[in-house]
mmCIF file of C-alpha atoms and ligand atoms in Angstrom:
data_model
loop_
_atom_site.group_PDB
_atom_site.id
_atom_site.type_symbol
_atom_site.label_atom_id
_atom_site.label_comp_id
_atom_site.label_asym_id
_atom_site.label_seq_id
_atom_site.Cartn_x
_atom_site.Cartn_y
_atom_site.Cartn_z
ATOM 1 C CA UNK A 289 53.812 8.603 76.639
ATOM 2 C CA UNK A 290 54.551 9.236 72.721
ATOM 3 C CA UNK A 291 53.299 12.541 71.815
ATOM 4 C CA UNK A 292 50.741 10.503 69.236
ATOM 5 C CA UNK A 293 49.502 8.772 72.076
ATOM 6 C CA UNK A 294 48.940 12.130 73.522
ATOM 7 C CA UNK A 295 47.127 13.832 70.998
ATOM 8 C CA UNK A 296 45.327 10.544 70.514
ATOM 9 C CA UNK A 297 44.170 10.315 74.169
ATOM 10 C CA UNK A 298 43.075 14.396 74.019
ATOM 11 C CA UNK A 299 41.562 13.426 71.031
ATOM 12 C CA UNK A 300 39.823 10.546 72.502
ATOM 13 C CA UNK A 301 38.563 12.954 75.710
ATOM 14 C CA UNK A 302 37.360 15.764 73.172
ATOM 15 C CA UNK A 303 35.292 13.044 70.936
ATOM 16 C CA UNK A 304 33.682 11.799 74.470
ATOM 17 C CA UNK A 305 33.138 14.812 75.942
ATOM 18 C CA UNK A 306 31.215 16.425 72.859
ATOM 19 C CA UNK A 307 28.982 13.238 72.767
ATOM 20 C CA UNK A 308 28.501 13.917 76.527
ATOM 21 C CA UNK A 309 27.433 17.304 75.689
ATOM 22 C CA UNK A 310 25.178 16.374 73.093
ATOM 23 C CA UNK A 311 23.075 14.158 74.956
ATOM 24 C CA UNK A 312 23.064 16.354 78.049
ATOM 25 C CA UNK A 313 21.765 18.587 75.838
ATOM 26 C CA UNK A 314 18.913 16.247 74.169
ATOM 27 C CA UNK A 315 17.624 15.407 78.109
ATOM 28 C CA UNK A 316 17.500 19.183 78.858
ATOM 29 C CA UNK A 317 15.731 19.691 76.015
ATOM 30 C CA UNK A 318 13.494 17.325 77.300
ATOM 31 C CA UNK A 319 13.341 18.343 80.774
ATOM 32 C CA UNK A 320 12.377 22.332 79.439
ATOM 33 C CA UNK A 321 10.105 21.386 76.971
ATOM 34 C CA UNK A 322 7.980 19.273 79.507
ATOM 35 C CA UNK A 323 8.731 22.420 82.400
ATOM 36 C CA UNK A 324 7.576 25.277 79.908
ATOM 37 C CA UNK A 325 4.528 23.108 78.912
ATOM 38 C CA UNK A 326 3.378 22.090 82.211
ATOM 39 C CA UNK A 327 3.890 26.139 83.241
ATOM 40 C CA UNK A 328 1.515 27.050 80.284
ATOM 41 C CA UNK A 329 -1.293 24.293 81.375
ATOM 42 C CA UNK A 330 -0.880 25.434 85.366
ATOM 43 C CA UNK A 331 -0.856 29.354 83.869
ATOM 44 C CA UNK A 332 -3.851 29.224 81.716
ATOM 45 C CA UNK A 333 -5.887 27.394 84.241
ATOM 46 C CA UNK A 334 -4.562 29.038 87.237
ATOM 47 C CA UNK A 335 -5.464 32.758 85.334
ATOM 48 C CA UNK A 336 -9.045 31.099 84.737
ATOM 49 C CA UNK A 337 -9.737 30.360 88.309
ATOM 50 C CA UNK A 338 -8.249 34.030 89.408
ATOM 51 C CA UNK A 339 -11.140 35.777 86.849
ATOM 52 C CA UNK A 340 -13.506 33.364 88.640
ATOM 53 C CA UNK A 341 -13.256 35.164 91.978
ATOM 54 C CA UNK A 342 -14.331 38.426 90.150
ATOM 55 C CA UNK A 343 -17.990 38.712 91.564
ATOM 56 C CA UNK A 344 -20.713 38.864 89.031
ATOM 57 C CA UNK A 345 -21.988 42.518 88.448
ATOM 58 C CA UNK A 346 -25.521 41.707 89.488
ATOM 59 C CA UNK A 347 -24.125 41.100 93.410
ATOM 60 C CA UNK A 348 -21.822 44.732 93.142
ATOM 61 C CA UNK A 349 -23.723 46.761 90.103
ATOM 62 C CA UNK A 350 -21.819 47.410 86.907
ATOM 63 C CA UNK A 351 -18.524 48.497 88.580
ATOM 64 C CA UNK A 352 -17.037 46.149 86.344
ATOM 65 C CA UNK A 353 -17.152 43.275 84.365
ATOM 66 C CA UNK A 354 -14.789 40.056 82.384
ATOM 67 C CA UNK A 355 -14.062 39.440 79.077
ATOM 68 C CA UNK A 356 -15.891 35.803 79.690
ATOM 69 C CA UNK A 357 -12.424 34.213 79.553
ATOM 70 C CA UNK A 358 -11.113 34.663 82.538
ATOM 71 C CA UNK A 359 -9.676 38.224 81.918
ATOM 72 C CA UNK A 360 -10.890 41.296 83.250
ATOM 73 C CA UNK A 361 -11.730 44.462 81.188
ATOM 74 C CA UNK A 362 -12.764 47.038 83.941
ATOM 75 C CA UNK A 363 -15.209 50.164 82.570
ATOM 76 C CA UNK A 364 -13.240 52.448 85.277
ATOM 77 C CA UNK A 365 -15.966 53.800 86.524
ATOM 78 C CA UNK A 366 -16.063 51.811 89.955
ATOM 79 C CA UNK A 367 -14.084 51.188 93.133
ATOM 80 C CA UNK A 368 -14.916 47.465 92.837
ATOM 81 C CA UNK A 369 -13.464 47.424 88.999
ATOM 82 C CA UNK A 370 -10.129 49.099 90.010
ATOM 83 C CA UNK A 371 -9.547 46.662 93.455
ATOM 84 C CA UNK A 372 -10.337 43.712 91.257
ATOM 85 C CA UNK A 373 -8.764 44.649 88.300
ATOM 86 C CA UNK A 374 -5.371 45.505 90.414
ATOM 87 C CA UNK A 375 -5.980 42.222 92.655
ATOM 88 C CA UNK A 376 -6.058 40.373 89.350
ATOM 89 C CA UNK A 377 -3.679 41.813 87.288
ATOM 90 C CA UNK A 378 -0.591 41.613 90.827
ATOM 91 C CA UNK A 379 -1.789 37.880 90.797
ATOM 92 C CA UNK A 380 -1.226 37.366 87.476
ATOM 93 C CA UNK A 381 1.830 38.639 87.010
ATOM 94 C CA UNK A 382 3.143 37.098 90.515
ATOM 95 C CA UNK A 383 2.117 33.830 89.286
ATOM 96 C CA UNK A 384 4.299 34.845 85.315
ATOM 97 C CA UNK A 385 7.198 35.870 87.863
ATOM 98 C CA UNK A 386 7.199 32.729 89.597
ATOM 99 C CA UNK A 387 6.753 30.690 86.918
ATOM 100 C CA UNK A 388 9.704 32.432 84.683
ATOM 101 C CA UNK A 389 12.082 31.876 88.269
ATOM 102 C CA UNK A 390 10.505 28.080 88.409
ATOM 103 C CA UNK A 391 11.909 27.205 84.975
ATOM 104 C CA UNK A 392 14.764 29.415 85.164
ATOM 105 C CA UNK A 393 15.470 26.971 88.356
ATOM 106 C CA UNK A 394 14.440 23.557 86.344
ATOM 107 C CA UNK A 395 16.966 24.933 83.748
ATOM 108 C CA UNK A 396 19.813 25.482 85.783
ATOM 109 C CA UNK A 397 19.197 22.127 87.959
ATOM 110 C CA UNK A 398 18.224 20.237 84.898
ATOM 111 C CA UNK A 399 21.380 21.458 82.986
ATOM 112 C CA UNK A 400 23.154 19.700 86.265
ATOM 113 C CA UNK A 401 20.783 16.295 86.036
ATOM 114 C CA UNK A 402 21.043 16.053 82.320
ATOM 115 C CA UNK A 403 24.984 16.072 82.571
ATOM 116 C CA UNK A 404 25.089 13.292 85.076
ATOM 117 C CA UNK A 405 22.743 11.671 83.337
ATOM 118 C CA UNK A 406 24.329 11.455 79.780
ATOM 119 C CA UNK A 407 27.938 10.535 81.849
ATOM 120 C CA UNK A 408 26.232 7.733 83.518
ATOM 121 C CA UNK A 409 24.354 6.736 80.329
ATOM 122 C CA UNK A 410 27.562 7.050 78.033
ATOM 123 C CA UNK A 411 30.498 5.444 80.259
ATOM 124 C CA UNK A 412 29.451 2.162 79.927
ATOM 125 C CA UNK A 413 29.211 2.200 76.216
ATOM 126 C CA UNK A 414 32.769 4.184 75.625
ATOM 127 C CA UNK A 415 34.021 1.419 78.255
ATOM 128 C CA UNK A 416 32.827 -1.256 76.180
ATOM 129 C CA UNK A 417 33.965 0.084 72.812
ATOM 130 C CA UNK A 418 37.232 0.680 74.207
ATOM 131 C CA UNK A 419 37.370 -2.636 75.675
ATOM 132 C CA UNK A 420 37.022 -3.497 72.159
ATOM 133 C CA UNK A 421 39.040 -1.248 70.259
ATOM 134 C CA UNK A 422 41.914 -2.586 72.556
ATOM 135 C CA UNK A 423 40.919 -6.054 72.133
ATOM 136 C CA UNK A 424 41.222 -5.314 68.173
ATOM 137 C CA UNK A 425 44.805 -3.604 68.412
ATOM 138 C CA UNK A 426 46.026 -6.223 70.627
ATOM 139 C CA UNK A 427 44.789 -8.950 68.492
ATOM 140 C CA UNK A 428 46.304 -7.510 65.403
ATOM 141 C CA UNK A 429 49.518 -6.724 67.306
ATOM 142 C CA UNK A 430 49.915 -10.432 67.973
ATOM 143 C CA UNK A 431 48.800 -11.680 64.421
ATOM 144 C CA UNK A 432 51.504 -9.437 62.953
ATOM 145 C CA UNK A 433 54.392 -10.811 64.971
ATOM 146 C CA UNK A 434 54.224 -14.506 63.123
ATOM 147 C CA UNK A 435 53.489 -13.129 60.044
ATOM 148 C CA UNK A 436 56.540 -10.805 60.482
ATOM 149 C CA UNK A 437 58.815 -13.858 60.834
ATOM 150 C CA UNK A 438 57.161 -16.197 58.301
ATOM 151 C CA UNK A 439 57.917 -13.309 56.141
ATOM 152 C CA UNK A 440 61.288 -12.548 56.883
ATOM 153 C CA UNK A 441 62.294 -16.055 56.748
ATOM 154 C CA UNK A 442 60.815 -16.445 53.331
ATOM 155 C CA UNK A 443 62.345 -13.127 52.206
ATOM 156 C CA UNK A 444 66.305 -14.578 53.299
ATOM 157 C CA UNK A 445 65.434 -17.528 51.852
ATOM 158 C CA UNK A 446 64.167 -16.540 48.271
ATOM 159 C CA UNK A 447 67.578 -14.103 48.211
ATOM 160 C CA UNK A 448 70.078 -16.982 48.780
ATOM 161 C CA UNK A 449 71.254 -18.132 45.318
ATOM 162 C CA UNK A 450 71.255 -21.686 46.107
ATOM 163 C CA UNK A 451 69.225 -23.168 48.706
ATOM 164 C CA UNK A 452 70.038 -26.628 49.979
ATOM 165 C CA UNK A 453 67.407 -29.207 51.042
ATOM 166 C CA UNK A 454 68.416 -28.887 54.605
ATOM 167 C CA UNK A 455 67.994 -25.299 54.752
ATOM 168 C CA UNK A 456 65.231 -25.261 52.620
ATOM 169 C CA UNK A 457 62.965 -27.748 55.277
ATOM 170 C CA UNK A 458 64.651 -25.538 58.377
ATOM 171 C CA UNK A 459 62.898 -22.759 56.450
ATOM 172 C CA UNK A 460 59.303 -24.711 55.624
ATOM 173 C CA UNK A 461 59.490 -25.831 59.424
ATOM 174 C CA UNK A 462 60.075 -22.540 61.093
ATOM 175 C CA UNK A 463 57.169 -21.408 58.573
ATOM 176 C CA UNK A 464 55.174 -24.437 60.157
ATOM 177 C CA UNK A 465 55.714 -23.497 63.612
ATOM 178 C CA UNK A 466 54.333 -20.095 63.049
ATOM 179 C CA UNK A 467 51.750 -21.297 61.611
ATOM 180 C CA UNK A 468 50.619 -23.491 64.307
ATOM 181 C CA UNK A 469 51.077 -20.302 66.332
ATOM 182 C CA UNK A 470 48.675 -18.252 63.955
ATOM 183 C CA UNK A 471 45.988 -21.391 64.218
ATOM 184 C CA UNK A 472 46.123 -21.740 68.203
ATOM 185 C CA UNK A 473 45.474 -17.772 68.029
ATOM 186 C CA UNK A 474 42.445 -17.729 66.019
ATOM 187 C CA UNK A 475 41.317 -20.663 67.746
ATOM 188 C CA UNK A 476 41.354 -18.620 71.116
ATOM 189 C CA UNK A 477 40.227 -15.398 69.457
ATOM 190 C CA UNK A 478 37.218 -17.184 67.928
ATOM 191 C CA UNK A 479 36.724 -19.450 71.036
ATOM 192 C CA UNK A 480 36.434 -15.459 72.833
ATOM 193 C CA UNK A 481 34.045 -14.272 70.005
ATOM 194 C CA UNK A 482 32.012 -17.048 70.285
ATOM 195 C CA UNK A 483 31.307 -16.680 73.969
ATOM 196 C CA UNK A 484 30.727 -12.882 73.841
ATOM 197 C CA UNK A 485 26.944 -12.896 75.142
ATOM 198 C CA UNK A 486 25.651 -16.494 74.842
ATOM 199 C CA UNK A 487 23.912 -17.517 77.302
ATOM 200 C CA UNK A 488 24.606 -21.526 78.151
ATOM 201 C CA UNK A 489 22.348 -24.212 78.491
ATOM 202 C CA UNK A 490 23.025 -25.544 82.300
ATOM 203 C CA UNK A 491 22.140 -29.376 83.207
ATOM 204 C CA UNK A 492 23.606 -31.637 85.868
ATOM 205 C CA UNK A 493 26.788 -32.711 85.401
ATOM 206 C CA UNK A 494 29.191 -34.666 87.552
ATOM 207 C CA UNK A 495 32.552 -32.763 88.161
ATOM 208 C CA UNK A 496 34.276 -36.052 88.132
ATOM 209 C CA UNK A 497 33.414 -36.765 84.361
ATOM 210 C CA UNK A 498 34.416 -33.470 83.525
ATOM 211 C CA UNK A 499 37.491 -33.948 84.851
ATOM 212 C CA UNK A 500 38.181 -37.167 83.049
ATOM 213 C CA UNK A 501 37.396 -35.870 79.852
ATOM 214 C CA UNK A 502 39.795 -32.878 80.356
ATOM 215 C CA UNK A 503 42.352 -34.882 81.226
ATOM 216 C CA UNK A 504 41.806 -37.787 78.254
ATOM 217 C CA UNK A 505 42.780 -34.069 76.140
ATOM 218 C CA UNK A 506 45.842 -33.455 77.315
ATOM 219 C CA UNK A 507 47.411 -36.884 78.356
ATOM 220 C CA UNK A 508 49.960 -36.555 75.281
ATOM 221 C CA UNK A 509 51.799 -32.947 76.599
ATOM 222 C CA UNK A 510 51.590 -34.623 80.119
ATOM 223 C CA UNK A 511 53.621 -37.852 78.896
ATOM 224 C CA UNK A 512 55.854 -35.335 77.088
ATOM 225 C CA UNK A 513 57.082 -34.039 79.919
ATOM 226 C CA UNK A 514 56.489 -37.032 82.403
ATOM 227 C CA UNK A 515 54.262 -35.339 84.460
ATOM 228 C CA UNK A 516 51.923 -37.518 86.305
ATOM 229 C CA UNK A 517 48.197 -36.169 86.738
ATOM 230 C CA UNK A 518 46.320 -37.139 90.034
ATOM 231 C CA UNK A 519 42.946 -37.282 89.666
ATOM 232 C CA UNK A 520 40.666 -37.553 92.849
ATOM 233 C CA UNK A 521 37.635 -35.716 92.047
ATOM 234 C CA UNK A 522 34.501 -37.339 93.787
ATOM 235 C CA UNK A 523 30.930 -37.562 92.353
ATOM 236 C CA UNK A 524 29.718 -34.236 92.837
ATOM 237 C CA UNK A 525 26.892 -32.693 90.139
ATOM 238 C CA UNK A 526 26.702 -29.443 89.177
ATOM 239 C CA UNK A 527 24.966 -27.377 86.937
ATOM 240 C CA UNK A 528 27.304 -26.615 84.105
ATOM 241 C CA UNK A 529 27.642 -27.104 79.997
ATOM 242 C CA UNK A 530 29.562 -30.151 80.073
ATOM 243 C CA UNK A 531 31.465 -29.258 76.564
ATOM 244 C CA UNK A 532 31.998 -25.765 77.670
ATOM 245 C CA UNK A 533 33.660 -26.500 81.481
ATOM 246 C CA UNK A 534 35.484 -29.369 80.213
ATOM 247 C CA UNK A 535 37.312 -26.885 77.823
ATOM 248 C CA UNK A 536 38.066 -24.455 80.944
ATOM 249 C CA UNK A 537 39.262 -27.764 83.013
ATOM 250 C CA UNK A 538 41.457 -28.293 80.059
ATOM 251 C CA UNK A 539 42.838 -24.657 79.983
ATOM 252 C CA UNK A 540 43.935 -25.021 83.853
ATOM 253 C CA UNK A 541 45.505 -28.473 83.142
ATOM 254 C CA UNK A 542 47.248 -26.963 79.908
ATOM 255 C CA UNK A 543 49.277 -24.481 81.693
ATOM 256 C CA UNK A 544 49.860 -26.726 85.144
ATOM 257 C CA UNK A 545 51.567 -29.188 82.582
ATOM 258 C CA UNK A 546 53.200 -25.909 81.007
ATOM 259 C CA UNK A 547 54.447 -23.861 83.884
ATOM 260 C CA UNK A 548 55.653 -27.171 85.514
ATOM 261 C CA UNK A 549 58.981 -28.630 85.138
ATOM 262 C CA UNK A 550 59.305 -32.652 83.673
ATOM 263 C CA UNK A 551 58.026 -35.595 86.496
ATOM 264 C CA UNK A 552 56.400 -33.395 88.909
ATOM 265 C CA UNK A 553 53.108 -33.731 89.317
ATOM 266 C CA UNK A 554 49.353 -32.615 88.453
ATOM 267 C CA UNK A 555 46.612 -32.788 91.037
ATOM 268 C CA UNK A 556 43.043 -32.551 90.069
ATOM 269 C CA UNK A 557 40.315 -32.776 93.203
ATOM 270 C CA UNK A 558 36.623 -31.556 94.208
ATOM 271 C CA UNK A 559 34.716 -31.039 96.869
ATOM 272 C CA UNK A 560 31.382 -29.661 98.038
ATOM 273 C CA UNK A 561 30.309 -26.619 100.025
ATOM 274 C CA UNK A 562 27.500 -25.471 100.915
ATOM 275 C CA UNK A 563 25.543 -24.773 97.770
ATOM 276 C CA UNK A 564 28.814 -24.917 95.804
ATOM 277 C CA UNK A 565 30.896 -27.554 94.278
ATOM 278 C CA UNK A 566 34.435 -26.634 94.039
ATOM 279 C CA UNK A 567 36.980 -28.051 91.267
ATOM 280 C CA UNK A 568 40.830 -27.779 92.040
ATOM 281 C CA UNK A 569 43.681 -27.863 89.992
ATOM 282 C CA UNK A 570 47.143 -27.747 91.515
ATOM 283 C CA UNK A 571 50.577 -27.922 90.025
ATOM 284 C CA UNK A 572 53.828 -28.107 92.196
ATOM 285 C CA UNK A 573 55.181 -25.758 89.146
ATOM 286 C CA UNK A 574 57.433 -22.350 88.975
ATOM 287 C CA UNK A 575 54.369 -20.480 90.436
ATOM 288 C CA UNK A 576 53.232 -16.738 89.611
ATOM 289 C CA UNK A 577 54.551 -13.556 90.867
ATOM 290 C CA UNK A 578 52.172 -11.575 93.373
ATOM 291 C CA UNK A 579 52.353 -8.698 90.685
ATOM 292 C CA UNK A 580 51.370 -11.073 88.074
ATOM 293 C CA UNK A 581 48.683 -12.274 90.041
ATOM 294 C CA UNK A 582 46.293 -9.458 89.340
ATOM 295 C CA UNK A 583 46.507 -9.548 85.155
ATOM 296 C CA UNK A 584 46.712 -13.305 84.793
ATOM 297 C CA UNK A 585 42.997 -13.439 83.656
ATOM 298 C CA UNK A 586 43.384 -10.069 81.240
ATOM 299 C CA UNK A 587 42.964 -11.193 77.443
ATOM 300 C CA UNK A 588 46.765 -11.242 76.104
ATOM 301 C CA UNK A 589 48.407 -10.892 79.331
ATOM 302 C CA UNK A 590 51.663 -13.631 79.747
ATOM 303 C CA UNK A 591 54.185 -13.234 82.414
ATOM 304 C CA UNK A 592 57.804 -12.251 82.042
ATOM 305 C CA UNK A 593 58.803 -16.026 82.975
ATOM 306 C CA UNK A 594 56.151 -16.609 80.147
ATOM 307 C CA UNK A 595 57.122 -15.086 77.690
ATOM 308 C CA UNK A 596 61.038 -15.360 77.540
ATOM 309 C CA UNK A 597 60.729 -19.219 77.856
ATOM 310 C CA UNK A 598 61.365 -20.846 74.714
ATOM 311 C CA UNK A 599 59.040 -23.661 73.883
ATOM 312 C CA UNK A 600 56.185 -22.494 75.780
ATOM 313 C CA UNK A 601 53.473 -21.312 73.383
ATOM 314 C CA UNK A 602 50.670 -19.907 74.067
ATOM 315 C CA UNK A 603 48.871 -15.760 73.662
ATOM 316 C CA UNK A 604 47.877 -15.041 77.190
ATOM 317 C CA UNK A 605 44.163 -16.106 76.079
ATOM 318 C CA UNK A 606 43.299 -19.481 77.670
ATOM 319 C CA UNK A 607 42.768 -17.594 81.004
ATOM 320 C CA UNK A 608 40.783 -15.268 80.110
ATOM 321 C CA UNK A 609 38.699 -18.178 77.920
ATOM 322 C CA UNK A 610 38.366 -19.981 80.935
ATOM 323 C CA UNK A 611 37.058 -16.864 83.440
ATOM 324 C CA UNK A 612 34.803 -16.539 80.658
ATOM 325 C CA UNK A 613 33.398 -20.017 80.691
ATOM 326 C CA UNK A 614 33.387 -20.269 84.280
ATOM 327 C CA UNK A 615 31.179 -16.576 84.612
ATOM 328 C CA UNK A 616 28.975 -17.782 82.094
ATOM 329 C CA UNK A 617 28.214 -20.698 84.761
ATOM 330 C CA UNK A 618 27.526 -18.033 87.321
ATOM 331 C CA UNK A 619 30.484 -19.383 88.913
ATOM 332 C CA UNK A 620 34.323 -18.234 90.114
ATOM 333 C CA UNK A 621 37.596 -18.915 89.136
ATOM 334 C CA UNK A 622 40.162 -18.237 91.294
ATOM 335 C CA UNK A 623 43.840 -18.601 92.114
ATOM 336 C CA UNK A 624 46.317 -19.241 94.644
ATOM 337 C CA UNK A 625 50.292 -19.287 94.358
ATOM 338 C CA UNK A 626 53.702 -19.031 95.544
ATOM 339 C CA UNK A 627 56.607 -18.940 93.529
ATOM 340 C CA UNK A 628 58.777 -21.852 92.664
ATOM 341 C CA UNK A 629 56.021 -23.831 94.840
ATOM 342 C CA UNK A 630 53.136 -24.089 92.429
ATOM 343 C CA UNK A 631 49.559 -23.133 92.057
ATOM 344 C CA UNK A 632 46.468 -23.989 93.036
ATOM 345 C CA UNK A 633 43.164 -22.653 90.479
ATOM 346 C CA UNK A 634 39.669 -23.323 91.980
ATOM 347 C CA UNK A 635 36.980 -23.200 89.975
ATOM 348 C CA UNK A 636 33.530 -22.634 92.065
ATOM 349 C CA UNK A 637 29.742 -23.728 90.424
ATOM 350 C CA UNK A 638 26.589 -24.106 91.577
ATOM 351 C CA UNK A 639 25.419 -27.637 93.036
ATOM 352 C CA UNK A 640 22.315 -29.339 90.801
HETATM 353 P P1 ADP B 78 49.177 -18.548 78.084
HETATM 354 O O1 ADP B 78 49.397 -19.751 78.938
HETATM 355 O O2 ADP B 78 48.789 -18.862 76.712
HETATM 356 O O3 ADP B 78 50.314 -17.590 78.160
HETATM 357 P P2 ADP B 78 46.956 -17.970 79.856
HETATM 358 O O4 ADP B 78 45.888 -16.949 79.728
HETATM 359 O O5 ADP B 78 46.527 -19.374 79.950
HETATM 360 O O6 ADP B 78 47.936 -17.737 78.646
HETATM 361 O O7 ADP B 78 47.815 -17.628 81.129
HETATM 362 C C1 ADP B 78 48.227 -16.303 81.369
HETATM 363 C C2 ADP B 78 49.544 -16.282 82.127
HETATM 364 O O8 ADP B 78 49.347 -16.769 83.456
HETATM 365 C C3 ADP B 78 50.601 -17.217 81.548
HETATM 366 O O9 ADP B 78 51.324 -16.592 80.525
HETATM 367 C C4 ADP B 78 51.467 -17.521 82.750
HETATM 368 O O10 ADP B 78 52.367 -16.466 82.954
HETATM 369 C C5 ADP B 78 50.482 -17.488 83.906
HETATM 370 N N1 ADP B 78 50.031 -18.835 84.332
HETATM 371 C C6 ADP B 78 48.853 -19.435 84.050
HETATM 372 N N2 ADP B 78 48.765 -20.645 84.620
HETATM 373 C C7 ADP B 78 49.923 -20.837 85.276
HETATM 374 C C8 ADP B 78 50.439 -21.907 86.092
HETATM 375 N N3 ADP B 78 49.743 -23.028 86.339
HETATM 376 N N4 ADP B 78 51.679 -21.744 86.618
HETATM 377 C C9 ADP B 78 52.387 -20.618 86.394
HETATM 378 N N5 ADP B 78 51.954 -19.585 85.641
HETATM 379 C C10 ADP B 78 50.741 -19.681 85.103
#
């Protein structure tokens, strides 16, 4: 690790540890002030019901008397007024002693509550804004690499003192291609934003319309490459957004068609189970790596074979679009594959 990425990280740990603090702090405030209140109320009335026991002075004579409120004010001229007086005054300040020991306690075991408490409350909260803040950097990271080259294309370019028309269109091509790039990434980051907490409106819909429209979307990649799609999904309904899971259908038959070499073939099939309806996609393509397997789904994440193939675009996003989609349903995504075999993604709703 870079030594910025060090202090950043203790920087990071002393920023969340000092909010930590200060909220343990705010519930043990709590927790004392409600303790030292509820020890005044049980005090005062406890002391009032101790001066009660004091026997009137017409039962003993005037060996002693109260102050009316509970306290005792003894004249000193009895044996009653001294036992009474010493009764009360040991029970009083038994009771102040245990008490003082009783909050001391809540104050040492509240210190201990409070700090779980304000870790529990606060660790889903840094999790999320760090989620975020790596989301952000990750983002940026990959908007800056197109921009880099349309930029240092353009830069070449304007210093050549003559620039033919062939070079001249290479140039305004490679600027087009990176900027189809840029589009299909704020397309997926907006698709991501979009979906962050919005709750879907579920109807019955019948997986094997869904997967006709997903594959109407991308017949023209599939000719491309000469990839035939088989399509055997029976009439099963399900309770999905027929817009939204179409798009994730689309996703899976994106990269089947992308990850698969020219004239092999696409296989899309359903079937039920139990309360579940299941929708497969299988490719006989390259397959991903068992390490791979795990970070396939993580926002940005491509494999090596991925990312060093030429021609293959794409930001690591449509996966993690599609889990999305699929989790909004209620449902599962999941995967299966060997490499150079294919793979097999299953996506798993709810029957209507
Ligand atoms: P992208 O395809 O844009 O890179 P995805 O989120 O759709 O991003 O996929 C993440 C990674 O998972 C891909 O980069 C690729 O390495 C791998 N992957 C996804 N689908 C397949 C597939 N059908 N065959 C092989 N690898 C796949």
């Amino acid at each position: 690790m870079a030594l910025k990425d060090e202090v950043d990280q203790l920087k990071h740990e002393y920023r969340n540890n000092a909010s930590t603090i200060r909220l343990a702090l705010s519930y043990l405030t709590i927790i004392m002030v409600l303790s030292i209140a509820f020890s005044v109320v049980f005090y005062k009335t406890s002391i009032h019901a101790l001066g009660r026991q004091i026997p009137p002075p017409s039962i003993y004579g005037e060996g002693f008397r109260t102050d009316g409120g509970g306290g005792v004010i003894g004249n000193g001229d009895g044996g009653f007024t001294t036992f009474f007086t010493q009764r009360y005054s040991e029970g009083r300040n038994d009771l102040l002693a245990r008490l003082v020991l009783l909050n001391v306690l809540a104050f040492f075991i509240g210190s201990v509550i409070s700090f779980y408490l304000a870790r529990a409350s606060l660790e889903p909260i840094e999790e999320a804004m760090e989620a975020q803040s790596r989301f952000s950097s990750d983002a940026s990271h990959e908007l800056r690499t197109p921009l880099t080259a349309i930029r240092t294309r353009n830069e070449v370019a304007l210093r050549k003192p003559k620039l033919d028309a062939t070079e001249a269109k290479q140039v305004i091509q490679s600027n087009l291609d990176e900027v189809i790039k840029l589009e299909m990434l704020s397309e997926g980051l907006l698709r991501l934003a979009r979906q962050d907490g919005k709750p879907l409106e579920l109807s019955a819909v019948g997986l094997d319309e869904i997967a006709t429209e997903a594959i109407n979307k991308v017949i023209e990649p599939a000719q491309a490459k000469n990839i035939v799609i088989d399509e055997t999904v029976p009439k099963i309904s399900v309770l999905a957004d027929s817009a939204s899971l179409a798009q994730a259908v689309k996703i899976l038959l994106d990269n089947a068609i992308k990850y698969s070499s020219p004239k092999s073939k696409v296989f899309v099939s359903g079937y039920k189970k139990g309360k579940h309806g299941f929708l497969q996609v299988k490719d006989q393509g390259q397959g991903i790596k068992v390490a791979d397997l795990p970070h396939i789904f993580d926002r940005f994440y491509r494999a090596d074979h991925a990312r060093t193939k030429k021609g293959e675009n794409g930001y690591g996003l449509g996966l993690s679009i599609a889990q999305k989609i699929i989790e909004q349903h209620g449902g599962e995504i999941t995967v299966k594959s060997i490499v150079d075999k294919g793979s097999t993604f299953t996506i798993k709703l709810t029957l209507s």
